[in-house]
Every structure is written in structure tokens, then in C-alpha cells.
Amino acid sequence: MYLFLLSILSLLLKVSGTKETIFGHNNFTEYQVGNMNLILSVPHGGSMEPKDIPDREAACWDAKTSSCIFSHDCPPGSIQNYKKCKVSTNQDRYTIEVAQALAEEINNITNGFFPHIIINHLQRFKMDANREKEEASFGIPQAEQAWEDYMGFLTTAKSQMSGGLILDIHGQAHPEKWIELGYTLSKTSLNSGVFSVSCSSIRHLASQLVNVPSETLISGNRSLGKYIEEQNNSYVCVPSPSNPSPNNGSYYSGGYITKTFGSRSSGTIDAIQLELPQWVRAAEERSRFCKALARAVMKFWQTNYCSQYKYEFLPC
Ligand SMILES: *[C@@H]1O[C@H](CO)[C@@H](O)[C@H](O)[C@H]1NC(C)=O
Ligand SMILES: *[C@@H]1O[C@H](CO)[C@@H](O)[C@H](O)[C@H]1NC(C)=O
Ligand SMILES: *[C@@H]1O[C@H](CO)[C@@H](O)[C@H](O)[C@H]1NC(C)=O
Ligand SMILES: *[C@@H]1O[C@H](CO)[C@@H](O)[C@H](O)[C@H]1NC(C)=O
Ligand SMILES: *[C@@H]1O[C@H](CO)[C@@H](O)[C@H](O)[C@H]1NC(C)=O
Ligand SMILES: [Zn+2]
């Protein structure tokens, strides 16, 4: 019923051109309903710190099973362990602003198409929307609810399209200061040069482009990294033509959302994790960067997705 209402809603929106926003419980999460086959996900940009959700810091180490139990009250036989079970809590600053600016620019370029935007407004130390539910919420019902709302929004957005792309937007502070594009291909396999895009989070796209080699889509002439660098070569990407693999550099290959909601194991919707360095998110660069990123994303889209005549992708 809910899905049905949403699909009616999106039809109305296409006609009227206005944008609908749906909030999750307590406004911890937000879904701006779009009208194209692109989803922007922002799991780590939030700044809400409700007092009744305890801070996530470290989970309980259970020596018997050699595993972490994600709870604020360690069950008997386990004990909180800051070495073995520490969780990530750093906010990815300005990623909500980046997603919003990127969407505006895409809207401008495409003359009225808006990506879907899904935002977690909770601070990462309250709930981490890019982890499995247990690690994300430590069993706290309000945090679990927000996690379910976030994943529900992703599922709803996906259900409105026959195929398309998710960009999961993050920030990092690695010394290389490059833009890391995650396809769930490990640093080791990228470095070895022996990898297959059919094991990546853009598996479905690759299955449609049978004559395009893996390298071309991941680091070559048809890769997102190529289109971003082409805008301005100070926006160095990895993997890309300038840096086909990370070598000894720092690199994130993609987390829970990219692995789960992309096409790696099934489905027709691809995902790429964008790990942005601080300088492109900062106020001085953000607007210039988002203009360039919008142009790059739409070129990547036109070249790779719009060649798929079988699908009614928007906009093509
Ligand atoms: C959520 O946000 C909306 C719009 O800003 C506001 O009207 C509503 O009262 C908020 N709800 C809660 C539970 O904070
Ligand atoms: C949208 O594009 C037009 C020209 O194509 C430009 O004048 C305008 O400033 C742009 N708007 C934004 C928000 O970038
Ligand atoms: C990529 O494109 C450039 C320019 O069109 C061309 O010179 C080059 O050979 C292409 N490389 C590959 C691997 O296709
Ligand atoms: C590329 O971007 C950098 C950083 O914004 C800027 O200083 C430089 O002028 C740009 N280069 C071109 C050719 O636009
Ligand atoms: C990584 O390798 C490059 C050249 O291969 C070298 O210049 C750089 O210092 C190395 N960085 C680290 C952190 O080892
Ligand atoms: Zn992140």
C-alpha cells in the first residue's frame, strides 16, 4: 500500500515538478523523492544527537566466539573492548551539503530532473547507516527504527526504477587527498590488475556492456574517475586513468550500502561509493566541485546507461 501510494506520488510529481520530502520517525532520516534513475545516499553527514540514544563507542568482545557483540550492556562472558571492537564514529562533514548542491546542479543540467536523496540526520556515534543493523544501532530501539527507515527509503527509491545508479556519498581525511571511488573491489585486486567488474557493485551495468572490458569501466575511458578528472585534473580520482589502482595509498573500496544495495549479488541497480577528501567538501571549493561532479556524473550516465535502449532510464 505504502509503495503504491509512493508510486502515485512520483507520477504526480513528474507532472507538477514540485518535490516531496518524507521524514522517518523523529525526523532522524529524510527522503527527498526524485524523478530520475539516480539515488544519492548520505549515511554519515548527520548532526542530531538525541540524549536518549547512548553514544556508540566500542562493543563487547566475546572470547568464546572470537566476535564482537554490539550492545551497551555486555552479556556475561563478554567485556567492552576498545581495541578489538571499537566502532567508527567520525561524521563525514558537509556531505549533506555536497549531495544537495550536486542534486541542484544535476537539476540544472538536465532541465528538471532531480535525483532521489536519502539522508541520515543522526550523528554517526548515535547510528551508523552504513553498517549492519547490530553494529549500526547497538540494539537501541530508536536507533534501530532510524536504520530501518533509512534502508526502507533506499528500497522504496529503488522500487520506482527498472535500473539505475546509487551514489553513496562519504568524506575521508586520507593524506593522498584524492577522490576514492568504491566498487567493492579490494585494493589488492585493483593493484594486481586482475579483477572483474562482474564481481563489483556495478555488475549489472557490466552485464549490459558485454564488449566493454572491466578496466575501461573501472579505471579507463568509460569510468566515473575519467569523467571527474576530465572536468579538472586537480580532482584526482582512484581508480581512474591517472591512478588505475591505489598502490600503497589509502583507499576505501565500499561499505554496507554499496555492497547490499548495489548490483554485486543481484538486481539491476548499481552503486558506487564516493569518498571525498576534505578540500572538495570545504566551503571554498564545494560549489565549483559540485558543478564539475554533476557534469561528470551525467556524462558517465549518458555514455554508459543511455546506451541501454532496453530500459526507460530517466533522463536519456
Ligand atoms: C519533523 O519536521 C517537520 C518539518 O520540519 C516538523 O513539522 C515536525 O514537527 C517534525 N517532527 C518531529 C517529530 O520532530
Ligand atoms: C543554472 O544554469 C544557468 C545557465 O545554464 C545558470 O545561469 C544558473 O546560475 C545555474 N543555476 C545554478 C543554481 O547553478
Ligand atoms: C581512450 O580514449 C583516448 C582518446 O579518445 C584514446 O586515445 C585511447 O586510446 C583510449 N584508450 C583506451 C584504452 O581505449
Ligand atoms: C581546477 O581546479 C582548481 C581548484 O579549484 C583551480 O584552482 C583551477 O583553476 C582549476 N583549473 C581549471 C583549468 O579550471
Ligand atoms: C608510496 O609509493 C610512492 C611511490 O611509489 C612513494 O613516493 C610514497 O612515499 C609511498 N607512500 C607510502 C606511504 O609508503
Ligand atoms: Zn563515511
XYZ file of C-alpha atoms and ligand atoms in Angstrom:
387
model
C 0.000 0.000 0.000
C 2.810 2.353 1.020
C 4.729 1.564 -2.173
C 1.602 2.043 -4.226
C 0.996 5.489 -2.713
C 4.600 6.446 -3.342
C 4.434 5.478 -6.999
C 1.260 7.566 -7.465
C 3.046 10.378 -5.669
C 6.045 10.215 -8.004
C 3.787 10.280 -11.062
C 2.108 13.407 -9.732
C 5.498 14.937 -9.004
C 6.716 14.358 -12.555
C 3.715 16.298 -13.797
C 3.746 19.127 -11.279
C 7.529 19.491 -10.996
C 7.400 20.003 -7.222
C 9.484 17.960 -4.835
C 8.096 15.858 -1.994
C 10.067 15.162 1.172
C 9.248 12.298 3.517
C 10.708 12.149 7.040
C 11.366 8.993 9.032
C 10.443 8.594 12.724
C 11.515 11.594 14.854
C 12.880 13.229 11.694
C 16.070 11.204 12.160
C 16.016 10.287 8.461
C 14.834 12.067 5.324
C 13.846 11.047 1.814
C 13.589 13.675 -0.915
C 11.652 11.926 -3.653
C 13.337 12.358 -7.038
C 12.188 11.790 -10.610
C 15.220 10.153 -12.243
C 17.097 6.846 -12.040
C 19.782 8.166 -9.705
C 19.837 7.926 -5.898
C 22.161 9.943 -3.640
C 22.684 8.354 -0.222
C 24.233 10.275 2.691
C 24.647 7.973 5.709
C 27.365 9.841 7.660
C 26.620 13.563 7.387
C 24.127 13.858 10.255
C 24.441 16.084 13.320
C 21.440 15.200 15.522
C 22.466 13.995 18.992
C 19.339 12.869 20.864
C 20.214 12.294 24.548
C 18.085 9.169 24.842
C 20.227 7.280 22.323
C 23.507 6.347 24.068
C 26.763 7.017 22.185
C 28.308 4.122 20.252
C 31.954 3.689 21.186
C 33.100 0.107 21.492
C 31.246 -3.193 21.559
C 31.732 -6.253 23.777
C 34.427 -8.792 22.973
C 33.283 -12.371 23.381
C 36.424 -14.519 23.654
C 34.490 -17.791 23.308
C 33.231 -16.972 19.820
C 36.017 -14.505 18.951
C 33.444 -11.923 17.941
C 32.048 -8.545 18.955
C 28.587 -8.273 20.476
C 27.077 -4.899 19.668
C 25.432 -3.828 22.911
C 25.841 -1.135 25.567
C 25.290 -3.816 28.249
C 27.806 -6.578 27.756
C 26.278 -10.035 28.274
C 28.003 -12.347 30.801
C 31.311 -13.696 29.475
C 31.942 -10.633 27.276
C 33.570 -7.314 28.056
C 33.766 -3.920 26.330
C 36.939 -3.822 24.226
C 38.265 -0.584 22.691
C 40.903 -2.403 20.638
C 39.030 -5.327 19.137
C 35.504 -3.882 18.998
C 35.903 -0.134 18.539
C 33.381 1.281 16.080
C 33.767 4.186 13.637
C 32.120 7.360 14.869
C 33.530 10.190 12.725
C 30.999 12.367 10.973
C 31.592 12.932 7.234
C 31.345 16.727 7.378
C 29.460 18.670 4.707
C 28.359 15.557 2.815
C 24.679 16.557 3.144
C 25.554 19.948 1.630
C 27.522 18.224 -1.153
C 24.585 15.936 -2.024
C 22.174 18.857 -2.021
C 24.437 21.000 -4.239
C 25.091 18.057 -6.564
C 21.336 17.480 -6.927
C 20.741 21.177 -7.718
C 23.419 21.103 -10.392
C 22.044 17.904 -11.926
C 18.613 19.523 -11.909
C 20.051 22.497 -13.737
C 21.932 20.448 -16.350
C 19.020 18.111 -17.053
C 16.347 20.776 -17.086
C 14.152 19.471 -14.307
C 15.335 16.016 -13.255
C 16.138 15.532 -9.583
C 17.955 12.569 -8.043
C 16.376 10.849 -5.040
C 18.217 11.927 -1.872
C 18.288 9.847 1.303
C 19.844 11.377 4.424
C 20.636 10.084 7.905
C 20.455 13.119 10.219
C 21.728 11.238 13.281
C 25.340 11.724 14.305
C 27.372 8.671 13.419
C 28.076 7.984 17.101
C 24.296 7.597 17.567
C 23.587 5.449 14.488
C 25.747 4.407 11.531
C 23.613 3.888 8.409
C 26.490 2.250 6.527
C 26.787 -0.805 8.796
C 24.768 -3.944 9.529
C 21.862 -3.203 11.855
C 23.503 -4.583 15.012
C 26.712 -2.560 14.679
C 24.710 0.430 13.424
C 22.364 0.733 16.383
C 23.668 -1.352 19.326
C 20.147 -2.712 19.924
C 18.660 0.690 20.857
C 15.048 0.677 19.534
C 15.016 4.338 18.374
C 18.298 3.860 16.510
C 17.075 0.575 15.022
C 13.936 2.352 13.831
C 16.016 5.069 12.140
C 18.208 2.396 10.490
C 15.080 0.630 9.200
C 13.653 3.921 7.928
C 16.899 4.641 6.047
C 17.060 1.192 4.428
C 13.314 1.379 3.702
C 13.812 4.679 1.868
C 16.600 3.142 -0.227
C 14.353 0.167 -1.032
C 11.409 2.425 -1.911
C 13.559 4.635 -4.157
C 14.948 1.551 -5.912
C 11.479 0.060 -6.368
C 10.490 3.026 -8.520
C 13.096 2.297 -11.187
C 13.802 -0.603 -13.535
C 17.529 0.119 -13.319
C 19.888 2.888 -12.348
C 22.631 4.013 -10.016
C 23.174 4.792 -6.325
C 25.974 7.170 -5.326
C 26.798 6.669 -1.646
C 28.478 9.913 -0.569
C 31.185 9.981 2.118
C 34.143 12.003 3.340
C 37.660 10.891 4.313
C 40.835 12.560 5.558
C 43.463 10.360 3.883
C 46.842 12.034 3.207
C 46.574 11.444 -0.578
C 43.650 13.914 -0.721
C 42.239 12.074 -3.734
C 38.674 11.048 -4.551
C 38.221 7.352 -3.806
C 35.607 5.550 -5.903
C 34.459 2.277 -4.324
C 33.120 -0.583 -6.439
C 33.574 -3.287 -3.732
C 36.807 -4.284 -5.487
C 39.610 -4.535 -2.925
C 42.802 -2.506 -3.032
C 44.705 -5.763 -3.535
C 42.702 -6.819 -6.566
C 42.840 -3.323 -8.106
C 46.614 -3.299 -7.552
C 47.019 -6.734 -9.116
C 45.173 -5.569 -12.221
C 43.368 -8.911 -12.158
C 39.759 -8.117 -11.319
C 36.380 -8.480 -12.917
C 33.703 -5.809 -12.961
C 31.226 -8.710 -12.813
C 32.203 -9.074 -9.123
C 31.648 -5.371 -8.444
C 28.781 -3.164 -7.285
C 28.233 -2.151 -10.953
C 27.887 -5.788 -12.046
C 24.574 -5.151 -13.774
C 25.917 -2.312 -15.905
C 28.828 -4.546 -16.915
C 26.423 -7.341 -17.867
C 24.726 -4.926 -20.275
C 28.010 -3.733 -21.790
C 29.445 -7.130 -22.703
C 32.022 -5.758 -25.112
C 33.433 -3.213 -22.670
C 36.445 -4.536 -20.695
C 36.480 -4.285 -16.877
C 39.388 -1.822 -16.899
C 37.542 0.545 -19.242
C 34.547 0.798 -16.889
C 36.521 0.935 -13.623
C 39.629 2.963 -14.475
C 39.579 3.611 -18.214
C 37.830 5.709 -20.813
C 34.289 4.982 -19.616
C 34.933 5.169 -15.863
C 33.448 7.719 -13.466
C 37.027 8.578 -12.424
C 37.825 9.539 -16.020
C 34.846 11.879 -16.296
C 35.626 13.584 -12.967
C 39.324 14.108 -13.811
C 38.347 15.367 -17.265
C 36.482 18.267 -15.596
C 39.649 19.438 -13.870
C 42.768 17.347 -13.325
C 43.152 18.653 -9.784
C 40.167 16.383 -8.918
C 42.412 13.313 -8.829
C 40.454 10.047 -8.588
C 41.335 6.444 -7.821
C 40.653 4.227 -9.727
C 40.955 6.427 -12.823
C 43.171 6.817 -15.896
C 45.669 8.830 -13.768
C 45.650 6.294 -10.924
C 44.285 2.920 -12.116
C 44.879 1.476 -8.642
C 45.684 2.824 -5.154
C 49.145 1.173 -4.955
C 50.394 1.870 -1.415
C 47.884 4.717 -0.916
C 44.863 4.781 1.384
C 41.669 3.518 -0.204
C 38.084 2.619 0.799
C 36.551 0.024 -1.507
C 32.899 0.379 -0.453
C 30.810 -0.427 2.622
C 27.471 -1.909 3.615
C 25.251 0.232 1.348
C 27.390 -0.255 -1.774
C 27.630 -3.996 -1.116
C 23.976 -4.515 -0.181
C 22.065 -2.080 -2.383
C 24.288 -2.167 -5.484
C 24.102 -4.952 -8.051
C 27.041 -7.033 -6.800
C 24.935 -10.001 -5.742
C 21.674 -9.275 -7.567
C 19.417 -6.653 -9.094
C 19.578 -4.015 -11.791
C 20.636 -1.002 -9.702
C 24.347 -0.296 -9.428
C 26.178 1.529 -6.641
C 29.430 3.458 -6.321
C 30.852 4.775 -3.030
C 32.267 8.299 -3.346
C 34.858 9.073 -0.657
C 35.594 12.764 -0.912
C 38.686 14.474 0.537
C 38.124 17.449 2.858
C 39.219 20.124 0.409
C 36.468 19.475 -2.157
C 33.795 19.500 0.596
C 35.045 22.752 2.143
C 33.061 25.949 1.566
C 35.680 27.482 -0.763
C 35.634 24.596 -3.242
C 32.251 22.886 -2.763
C 30.196 24.765 -5.307
C 32.857 24.530 -8.039
C 33.403 20.860 -7.252
C 29.689 20.005 -7.258
C 29.224 21.665 -10.666
C 32.094 19.558 -12.022
C 30.833 16.389 -10.327
C 27.324 16.901 -11.742
C 28.714 17.239 -15.264
C 30.915 14.176 -14.763
C 28.077 12.038 -13.366
C 25.780 12.961 -16.253
C 28.498 12.179 -18.832
C 29.093 8.812 -17.169
C 25.321 8.337 -17.263
C 24.931 9.271 -20.930
C 27.845 7.127 -22.084
C 27.095 4.014 -20.118
C 23.429 3.930 -19.102
C 21.765 5.680 -22.020
C 23.329 3.218 -24.451
C 20.905 0.701 -22.895
C 17.939 1.170 -25.218
C 16.149 -1.693 -23.486
C 15.490 0.442 -20.421
C 13.462 3.560 -19.963
C 16.081 5.333 -17.933
C 15.478 8.937 -16.992
C 16.844 11.148 -18.326
C 18.283 9.790 -21.586
C 9.730 16.988 11.719
O 9.966 18.073 10.845
C 8.798 18.669 10.353
C 9.190 19.677 9.275
O 10.293 20.431 9.641
C 8.050 19.307 11.532
O 6.859 19.897 11.069
C 7.709 18.192 12.538
O 7.113 18.747 13.679
C 8.961 17.435 12.943
N 8.576 16.259 13.736
C 9.244 15.866 14.810
C 8.746 14.621 15.475
O 10.206 16.471 15.239
C 21.777 27.031 -13.803
O 22.277 27.210 -15.121
C 22.162 28.526 -15.616
C 22.667 28.566 -17.035
O 22.543 27.359 -17.678
C 22.930 29.486 -14.737
O 22.756 30.799 -15.176
C 22.455 29.345 -13.298
O 23.240 30.142 -12.461
C 22.519 27.907 -12.838
N 21.975 27.795 -11.504
C 22.652 27.256 -10.515
C 21.942 27.136 -9.220
O 23.806 26.851 -10.646
C 40.863 6.358 -24.547
O 40.494 7.455 -25.326
C 41.610 8.137 -25.896
C 41.087 9.367 -26.566
O 39.945 9.113 -27.310
C 42.339 7.205 -26.831
O 43.458 7.857 -27.377
C 42.778 5.988 -26.065
O 43.363 5.056 -26.937
C 41.605 5.330 -25.363
N 42.106 4.287 -24.518
C 41.541 3.127 -24.451
C 42.154 2.143 -23.508
O 40.549 2.838 -25.091
C 40.987 23.375 -11.358
O 40.547 23.455 -10.018
C 41.403 24.163 -9.168
C 40.813 24.092 -7.784
O 39.536 24.606 -7.780
C 41.531 25.605 -9.659
O 42.443 26.299 -8.847
C 41.995 25.599 -11.099
O 41.967 26.918 -11.591
C 41.117 24.727 -11.957
N 41.682 24.624 -13.280
C 40.998 24.916 -14.359
C 41.729 24.725 -15.648
O 39.832 25.311 -14.324
C 54.016 5.138 -1.889
O 54.792 4.950 -3.052
C 55.275 6.121 -3.648
C 55.990 5.811 -4.934
O 55.836 4.505 -5.323
C 56.198 6.836 -2.657
O 56.622 8.055 -3.212
C 55.446 7.128 -1.374
O 56.296 7.690 -0.403
C 54.827 5.846 -0.816
N 53.982 6.200 0.323
C 53.947 5.479 1.433
C 53.016 5.956 2.495
O 54.603 4.495 1.598
Zn 31.543 7.684 5.632
